[in-house]
Coordinates of C-alpha atoms (C1' of nucleotides) in Angstrom, one line a residue:
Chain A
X1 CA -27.0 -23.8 -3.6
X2 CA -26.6 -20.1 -5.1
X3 CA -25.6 -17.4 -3.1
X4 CA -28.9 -16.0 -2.7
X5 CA -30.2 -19.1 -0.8
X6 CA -27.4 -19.2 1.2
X7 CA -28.1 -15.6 2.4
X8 CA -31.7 -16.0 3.1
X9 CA -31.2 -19.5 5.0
X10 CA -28.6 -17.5 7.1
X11 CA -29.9 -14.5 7.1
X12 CA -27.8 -12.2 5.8
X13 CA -27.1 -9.8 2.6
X14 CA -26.0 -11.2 -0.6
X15 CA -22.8 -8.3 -0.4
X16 CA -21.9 -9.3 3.3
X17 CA -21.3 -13.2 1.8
X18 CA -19.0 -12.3 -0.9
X19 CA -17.4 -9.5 1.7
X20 CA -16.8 -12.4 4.3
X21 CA -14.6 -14.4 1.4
X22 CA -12.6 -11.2 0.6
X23 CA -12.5 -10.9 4.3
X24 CA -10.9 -14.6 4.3
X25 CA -13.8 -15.4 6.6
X26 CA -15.4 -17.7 3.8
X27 CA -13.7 -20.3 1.5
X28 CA -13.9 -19.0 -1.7
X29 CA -16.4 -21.7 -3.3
X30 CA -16.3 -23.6 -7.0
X31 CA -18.1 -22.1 -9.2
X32 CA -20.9 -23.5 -12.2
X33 CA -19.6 -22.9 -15.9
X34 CA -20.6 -19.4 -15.9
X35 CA -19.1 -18.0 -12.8
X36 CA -21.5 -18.7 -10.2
X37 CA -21.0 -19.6 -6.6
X38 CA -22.0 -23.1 -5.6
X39 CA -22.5 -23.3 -2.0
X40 CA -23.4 -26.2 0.1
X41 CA -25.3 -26.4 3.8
X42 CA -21.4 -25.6 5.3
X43 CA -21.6 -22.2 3.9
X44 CA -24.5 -21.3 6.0
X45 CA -23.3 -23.4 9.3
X46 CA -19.9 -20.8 8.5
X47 CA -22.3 -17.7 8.8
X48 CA -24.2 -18.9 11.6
X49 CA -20.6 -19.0 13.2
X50 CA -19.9 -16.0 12.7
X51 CA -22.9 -14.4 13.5
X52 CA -22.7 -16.3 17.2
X53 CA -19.5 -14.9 17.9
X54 CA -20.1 -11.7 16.8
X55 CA -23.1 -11.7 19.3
X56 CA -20.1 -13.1 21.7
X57 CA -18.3 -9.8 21.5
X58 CA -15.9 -11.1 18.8
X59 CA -14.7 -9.3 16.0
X60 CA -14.3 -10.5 12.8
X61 CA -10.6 -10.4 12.6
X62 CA -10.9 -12.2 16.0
X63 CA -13.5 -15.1 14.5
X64 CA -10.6 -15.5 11.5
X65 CA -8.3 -16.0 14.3
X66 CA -10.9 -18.6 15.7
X67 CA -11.3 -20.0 12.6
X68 CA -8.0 -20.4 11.9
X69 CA -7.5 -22.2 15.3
X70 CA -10.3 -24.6 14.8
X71 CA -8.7 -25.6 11.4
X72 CA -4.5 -26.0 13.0
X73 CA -4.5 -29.6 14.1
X74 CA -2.0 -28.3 17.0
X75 CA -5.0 -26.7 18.8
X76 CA -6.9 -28.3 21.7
X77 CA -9.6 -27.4 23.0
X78 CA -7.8 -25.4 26.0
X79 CA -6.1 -23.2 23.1
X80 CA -10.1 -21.9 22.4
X81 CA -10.9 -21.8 26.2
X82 CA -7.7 -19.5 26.8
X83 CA -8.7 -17.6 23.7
X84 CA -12.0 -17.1 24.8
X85 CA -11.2 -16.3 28.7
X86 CA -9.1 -13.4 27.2
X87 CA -12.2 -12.1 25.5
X88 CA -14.1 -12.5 28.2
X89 CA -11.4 -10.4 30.2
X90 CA -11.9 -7.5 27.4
X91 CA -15.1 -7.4 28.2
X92 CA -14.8 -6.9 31.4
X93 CA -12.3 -4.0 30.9
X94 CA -15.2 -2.2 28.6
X95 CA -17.6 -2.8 31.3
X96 CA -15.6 -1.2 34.1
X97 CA -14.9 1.7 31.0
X98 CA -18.7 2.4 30.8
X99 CA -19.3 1.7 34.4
X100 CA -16.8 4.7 35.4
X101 CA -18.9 6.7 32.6
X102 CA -22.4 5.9 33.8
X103 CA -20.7 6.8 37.6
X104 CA -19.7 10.2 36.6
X105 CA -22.6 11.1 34.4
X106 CA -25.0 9.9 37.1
X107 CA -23.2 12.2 39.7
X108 CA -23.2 14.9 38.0
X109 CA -26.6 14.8 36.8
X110 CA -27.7 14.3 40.3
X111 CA -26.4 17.7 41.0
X112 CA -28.6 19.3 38.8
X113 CA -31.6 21.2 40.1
X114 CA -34.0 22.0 38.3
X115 CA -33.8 25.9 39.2
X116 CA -30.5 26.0 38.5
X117 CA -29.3 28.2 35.4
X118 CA -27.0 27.3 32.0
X119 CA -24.7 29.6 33.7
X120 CA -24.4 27.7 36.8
X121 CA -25.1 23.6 35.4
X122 CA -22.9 21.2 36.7
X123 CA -22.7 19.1 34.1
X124 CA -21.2 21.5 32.2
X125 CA -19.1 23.4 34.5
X126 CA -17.2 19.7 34.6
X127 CA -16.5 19.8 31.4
X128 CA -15.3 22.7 31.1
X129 CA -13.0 22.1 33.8
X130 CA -9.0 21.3 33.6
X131 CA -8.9 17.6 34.9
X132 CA -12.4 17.5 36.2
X133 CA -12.5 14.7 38.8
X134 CA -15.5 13.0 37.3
X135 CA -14.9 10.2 34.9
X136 CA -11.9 8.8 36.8
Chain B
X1 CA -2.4 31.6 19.6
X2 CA -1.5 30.1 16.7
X3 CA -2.8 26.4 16.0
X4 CA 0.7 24.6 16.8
X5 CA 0.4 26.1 20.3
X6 CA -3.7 25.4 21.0
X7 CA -2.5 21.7 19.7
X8 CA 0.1 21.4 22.2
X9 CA -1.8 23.3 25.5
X10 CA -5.1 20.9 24.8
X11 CA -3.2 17.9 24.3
X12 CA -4.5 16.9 20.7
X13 CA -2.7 17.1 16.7
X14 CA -3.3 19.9 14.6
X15 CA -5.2 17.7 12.0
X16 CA -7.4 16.8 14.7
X17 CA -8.4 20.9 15.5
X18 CA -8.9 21.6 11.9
X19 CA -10.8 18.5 11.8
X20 CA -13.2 19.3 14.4
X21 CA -13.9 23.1 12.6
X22 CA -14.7 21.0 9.5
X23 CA -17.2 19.1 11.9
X24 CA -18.9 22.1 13.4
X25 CA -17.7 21.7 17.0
X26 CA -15.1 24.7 17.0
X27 CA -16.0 27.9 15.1
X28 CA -13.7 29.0 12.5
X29 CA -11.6 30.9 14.1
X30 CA -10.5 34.8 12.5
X31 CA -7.2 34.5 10.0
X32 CA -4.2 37.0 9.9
X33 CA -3.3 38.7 6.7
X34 CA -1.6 35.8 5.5
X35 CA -4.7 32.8 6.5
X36 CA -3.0 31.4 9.6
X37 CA -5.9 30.8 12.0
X38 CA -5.5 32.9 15.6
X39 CA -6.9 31.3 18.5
X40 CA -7.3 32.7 22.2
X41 CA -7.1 30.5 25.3
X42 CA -11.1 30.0 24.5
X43 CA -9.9 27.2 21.8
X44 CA -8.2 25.4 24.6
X45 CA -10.9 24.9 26.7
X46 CA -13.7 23.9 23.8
X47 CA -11.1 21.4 23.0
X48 CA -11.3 20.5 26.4
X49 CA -14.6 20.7 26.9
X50 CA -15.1 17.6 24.0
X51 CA -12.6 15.8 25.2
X52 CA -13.9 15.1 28.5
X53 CA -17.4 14.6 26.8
X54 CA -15.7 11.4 25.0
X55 CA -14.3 10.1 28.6
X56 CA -17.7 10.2 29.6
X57 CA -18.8 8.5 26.2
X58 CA -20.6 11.0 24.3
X59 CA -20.4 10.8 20.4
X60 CA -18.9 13.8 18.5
X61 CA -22.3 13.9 17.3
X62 CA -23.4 14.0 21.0
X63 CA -21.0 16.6 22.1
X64 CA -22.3 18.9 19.0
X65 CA -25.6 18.8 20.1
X66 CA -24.4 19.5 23.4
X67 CA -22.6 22.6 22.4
X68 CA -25.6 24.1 20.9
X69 CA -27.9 23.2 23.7
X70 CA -25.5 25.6 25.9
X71 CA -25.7 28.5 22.7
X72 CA -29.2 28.0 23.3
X73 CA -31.1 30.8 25.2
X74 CA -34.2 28.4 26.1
X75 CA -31.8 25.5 27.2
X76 CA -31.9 24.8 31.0
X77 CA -29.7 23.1 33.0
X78 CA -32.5 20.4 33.5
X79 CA -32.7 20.5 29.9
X80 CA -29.2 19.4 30.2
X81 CA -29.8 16.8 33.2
X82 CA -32.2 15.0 30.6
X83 CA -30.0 14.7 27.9
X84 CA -27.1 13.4 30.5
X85 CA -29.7 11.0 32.0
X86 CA -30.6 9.5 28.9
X87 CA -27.0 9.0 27.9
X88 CA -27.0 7.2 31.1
X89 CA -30.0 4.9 30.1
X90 CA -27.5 4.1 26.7
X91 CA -24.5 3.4 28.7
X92 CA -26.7 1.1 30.5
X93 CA -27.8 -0.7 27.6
X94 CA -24.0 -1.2 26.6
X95 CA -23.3 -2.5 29.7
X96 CA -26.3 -4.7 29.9
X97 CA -25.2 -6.4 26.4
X98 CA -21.7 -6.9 27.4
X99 CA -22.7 -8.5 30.3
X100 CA -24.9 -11.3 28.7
X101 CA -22.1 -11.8 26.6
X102 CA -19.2 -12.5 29.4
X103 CA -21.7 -14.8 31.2
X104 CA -22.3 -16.5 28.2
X105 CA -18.5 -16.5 27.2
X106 CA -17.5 -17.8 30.5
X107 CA -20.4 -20.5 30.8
X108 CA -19.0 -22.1 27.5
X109 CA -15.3 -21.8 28.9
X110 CA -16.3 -23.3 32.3
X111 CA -17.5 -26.1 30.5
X112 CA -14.1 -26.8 28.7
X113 CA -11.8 -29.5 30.0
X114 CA -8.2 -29.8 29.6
X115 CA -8.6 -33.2 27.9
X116 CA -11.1 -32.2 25.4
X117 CA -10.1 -32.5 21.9
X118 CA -11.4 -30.2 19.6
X119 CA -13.9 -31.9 18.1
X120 CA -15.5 -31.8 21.7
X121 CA -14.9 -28.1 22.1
X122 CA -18.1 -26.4 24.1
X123 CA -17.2 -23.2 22.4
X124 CA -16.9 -24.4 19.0
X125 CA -19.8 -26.6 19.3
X126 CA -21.5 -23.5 20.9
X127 CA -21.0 -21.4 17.7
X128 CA -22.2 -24.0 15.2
X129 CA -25.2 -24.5 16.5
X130 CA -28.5 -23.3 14.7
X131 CA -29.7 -21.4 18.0
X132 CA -27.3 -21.4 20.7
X133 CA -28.6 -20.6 24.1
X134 CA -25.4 -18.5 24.8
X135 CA -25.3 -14.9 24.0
X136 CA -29.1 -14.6 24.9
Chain C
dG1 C1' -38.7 -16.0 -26.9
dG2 C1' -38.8 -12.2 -23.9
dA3 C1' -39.0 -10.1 -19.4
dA4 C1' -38.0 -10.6 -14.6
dA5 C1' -35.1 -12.1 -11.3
dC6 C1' -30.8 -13.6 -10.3
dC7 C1' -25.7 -13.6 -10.6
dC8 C1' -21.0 -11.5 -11.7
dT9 C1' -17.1 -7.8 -11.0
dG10 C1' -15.4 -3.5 -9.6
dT11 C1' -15.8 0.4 -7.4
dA12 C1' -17.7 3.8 -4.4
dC13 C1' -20.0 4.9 -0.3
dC14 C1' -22.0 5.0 4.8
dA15 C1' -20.6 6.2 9.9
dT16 C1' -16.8 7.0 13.4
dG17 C1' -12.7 9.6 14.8
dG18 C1' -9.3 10.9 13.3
dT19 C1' -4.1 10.7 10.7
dG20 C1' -0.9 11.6 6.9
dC21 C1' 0.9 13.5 2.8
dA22 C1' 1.8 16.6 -1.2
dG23 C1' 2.7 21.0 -2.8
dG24 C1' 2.9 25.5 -1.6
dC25 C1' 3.2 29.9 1.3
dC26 C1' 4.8 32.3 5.7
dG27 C1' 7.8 33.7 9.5
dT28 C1' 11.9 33.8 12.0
dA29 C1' 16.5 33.0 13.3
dT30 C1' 21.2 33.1 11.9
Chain D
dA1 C1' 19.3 35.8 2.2
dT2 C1' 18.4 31.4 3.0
dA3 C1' 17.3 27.4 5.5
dC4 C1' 14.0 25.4 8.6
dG5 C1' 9.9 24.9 11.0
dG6 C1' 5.1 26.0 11.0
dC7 C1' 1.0 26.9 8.6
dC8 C1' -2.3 26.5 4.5
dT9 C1' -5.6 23.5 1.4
dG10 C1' -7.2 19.4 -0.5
dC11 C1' -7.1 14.9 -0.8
dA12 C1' -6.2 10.1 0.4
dC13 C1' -6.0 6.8 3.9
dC14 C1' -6.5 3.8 8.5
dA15 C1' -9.8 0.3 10.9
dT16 C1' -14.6 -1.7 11.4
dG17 C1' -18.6 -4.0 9.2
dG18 C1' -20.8 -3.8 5.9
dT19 C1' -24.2 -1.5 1.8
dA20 C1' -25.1 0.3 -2.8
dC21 C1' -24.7 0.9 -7.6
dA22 C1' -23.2 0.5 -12.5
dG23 C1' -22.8 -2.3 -16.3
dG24 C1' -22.8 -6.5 -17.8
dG25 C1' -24.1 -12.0 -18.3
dT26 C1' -27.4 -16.0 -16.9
dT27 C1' -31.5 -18.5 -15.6
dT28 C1' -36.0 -19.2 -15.0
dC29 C1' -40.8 -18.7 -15.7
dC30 C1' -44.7 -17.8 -18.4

DNA sequence: GGAAACCCTGTACCATGGTGCAGGCCGTAT
DNA sequence: ATACGGCCTGCACCATGGTACAGGGTTTCC
């Protein structure tokens, strides 16, 4: 298979494969007598993978890392289920970051009349403040 | 005030003031005879200012519109109020896709046993597929 | 057999939010 | 008066995840 088939099967740019293989994220594949990439069905079951786990919240140095355990014959699958529990607690520390943003925004935009003046706007009074006590 | 001391009273590098002039988001400030930029305590607080636009996750691109929203003469506060409501509706979003990917990152590690090998891994297997129903 | 469509490499570029360094001038303290 | 720290400009670089383009060779289709 060329690399152009490979991309449309999976989806994807014909720059973003060879930029995976630089990236280590692709085996680097034989090629015909004139330099071409010969893929085979593997190629585009890689992409998919990474593709999941990047809609998983993984990034791509993380899916080498994942990669690179699924290939170590010393990993079980516990060593994936700890890795991914960790990711999952990542998450969770972004959404508690965004929750604490949302929280502050929506106060402070809930203080906002709609007589009110620049001069006298909530909002960005709190900016402008020292240590405002809104995103803590 | 000389930059060295607007760096040190706001809390951020140098590079990072003469950064955000390049940027648009502090005016350029007037120069003595020999080109060193003088600042008043003004600086401070428009440093200020975007940093606590970041904690509550506005984009320097964000906090630039912001800032001329507030130069603006027609600009209301509810003007304002909008723009910080549909940041809101954004930081939702986020939140919302971060949140279908922990459930679906914890469904696949719930399903892990200790026992598994790795040729049995949920997570693994998860990622192959064509069209996983994780991550939807 | 010739044009179009594909492939190759290398390099530069996009956005985001800065950091760092070279080479040179300025200001102040001893 | 000279050393040291601070300031100046311009440029390069960091990570992240790609995209684009130039300048060539190849394959395929009519």
């Amino acid at each position: 298979m060329k690399i152009g088939d490979v991309a449309k099967r999976a989806g994807v740019n014909v720059q973003t494969i060879r930029f995976y293989e630089r990236k280590g994220l692709m085996e680097a594949p034989p090629r015909t007598a004139s330099g071409y990439r010969q893929y085979t069905g593997e190629a585009v079951r890689r992409i998919r993978f990474i593709k999941h786990a990047q809609e998983l919240g993984f990034s791509l140095r993380e899916i080498h890392e994942l990669l690179s355990l699924r290939v170590d014959p010393h990993t079980t699958c516990a060593d994936i289920q700890q890795y991914a529990l960790e990711k999952v607690e990542d998450i969770e520390r972004r959404i508690a970051s965004l929750t604490r943003m949302k929280r502050a925004l929506s106060t402070l935009a809930e203080r906002c009349g709609t007589d009110r003046t620049l001069g006298d706007c909530p909002i960005l009074d709190a900016l402008e403040e020292q240590d405002p006590k809104v995103a803590g």
